[in-house]
């Protein structure tokens, strides 16, 4: 049976991830049958998870505390994993995720600092079992550089507004995971042009799909 493939995109805010996910989406629309792949985003991707996303990012009346925030991300992940990701992978599809649990290790683990990175991983395992992306693109940008990309009057959500030190810690968190998870992490310098970045991504995805096809032939 054809084995599914799980690809995720990660990086700090303003790293250019959404641009790349959109380019990859276009590439899939032009080259694959729409039954063969699913694009998702985290938090979100199911009606309930989208509501949770809105609470985490935009609810300001009673702003989520760090622990509440962590648990809301986990709740949203539980929902999309059981309802969308696992069924798609089990039927041999390619799942492309705009963020997954590496974001929680970097943002809630390293940056919010409410739980150690290892405890976040244990919590994640309790929620989603041993599910792990096969390939993760990390668009690496320094927090200082990312801050320069922000427009002067941009309205920032609860996480984007967390300040420079927080975003420096996010970067440290990602660097840590990239070091530990060298096999699945593809680190890309996010200061390259969007075209240069997309070419690297396209090549790596094509290679991974062909390896996966050989394995399951
Ligand atoms: P996005 O802007 O890339 O869609 O991501 C939403 C925000 O949520 C972004 O600031 C990163 C943050 N986030 C976490 O803090 N922890 C998580 O586990 C996830 C998935 C996202």
PDB file of C-alpha atoms in Angstrom, residues 22 51 71 74 77 101 104 107 113 121 127 135 158 160:
ATOM      1  CA  UNK A  22       1.345  29.258  -1.250  1.00  0.00           C
ATOM      2  CA  UNK A  51     -12.160  28.721  16.512  1.00  0.00           C
ATOM      3  CA  UNK A  71      -3.168  23.680  26.102  1.00  0.00           C
ATOM      4  CA  UNK A  74      -2.551  21.063  22.004  1.00  0.00           C
ATOM      5  CA  UNK A  77      -3.604  19.752  17.315  1.00  0.00           C
ATOM      6  CA  UNK A 101       4.432  20.618  17.023  1.00  0.00           C
ATOM      7  CA  UNK A 104       5.080  24.465  20.258  1.00  0.00           C
ATOM      8  CA  UNK A 107       7.188  29.167  21.043  1.00  0.00           C
ATOM      9  CA  UNK A 113       9.373  28.944  29.042  1.00  0.00           C
ATOM     10  CA  UNK A 121       7.634  16.592  23.539  1.00  0.00           C
ATOM     11  CA  UNK A 127      -1.749  13.778  22.458  1.00  0.00           C
ATOM     12  CA  UNK A 135      10.461  16.379   6.259  1.00  0.00           C
ATOM     13  CA  UNK A 158      -1.269  38.035  20.763  1.00  0.00           C
ATOM     14  CA  UNK A 160       3.362  38.552  17.135  1.00  0.00           C
TER      15      UNK A 160
END
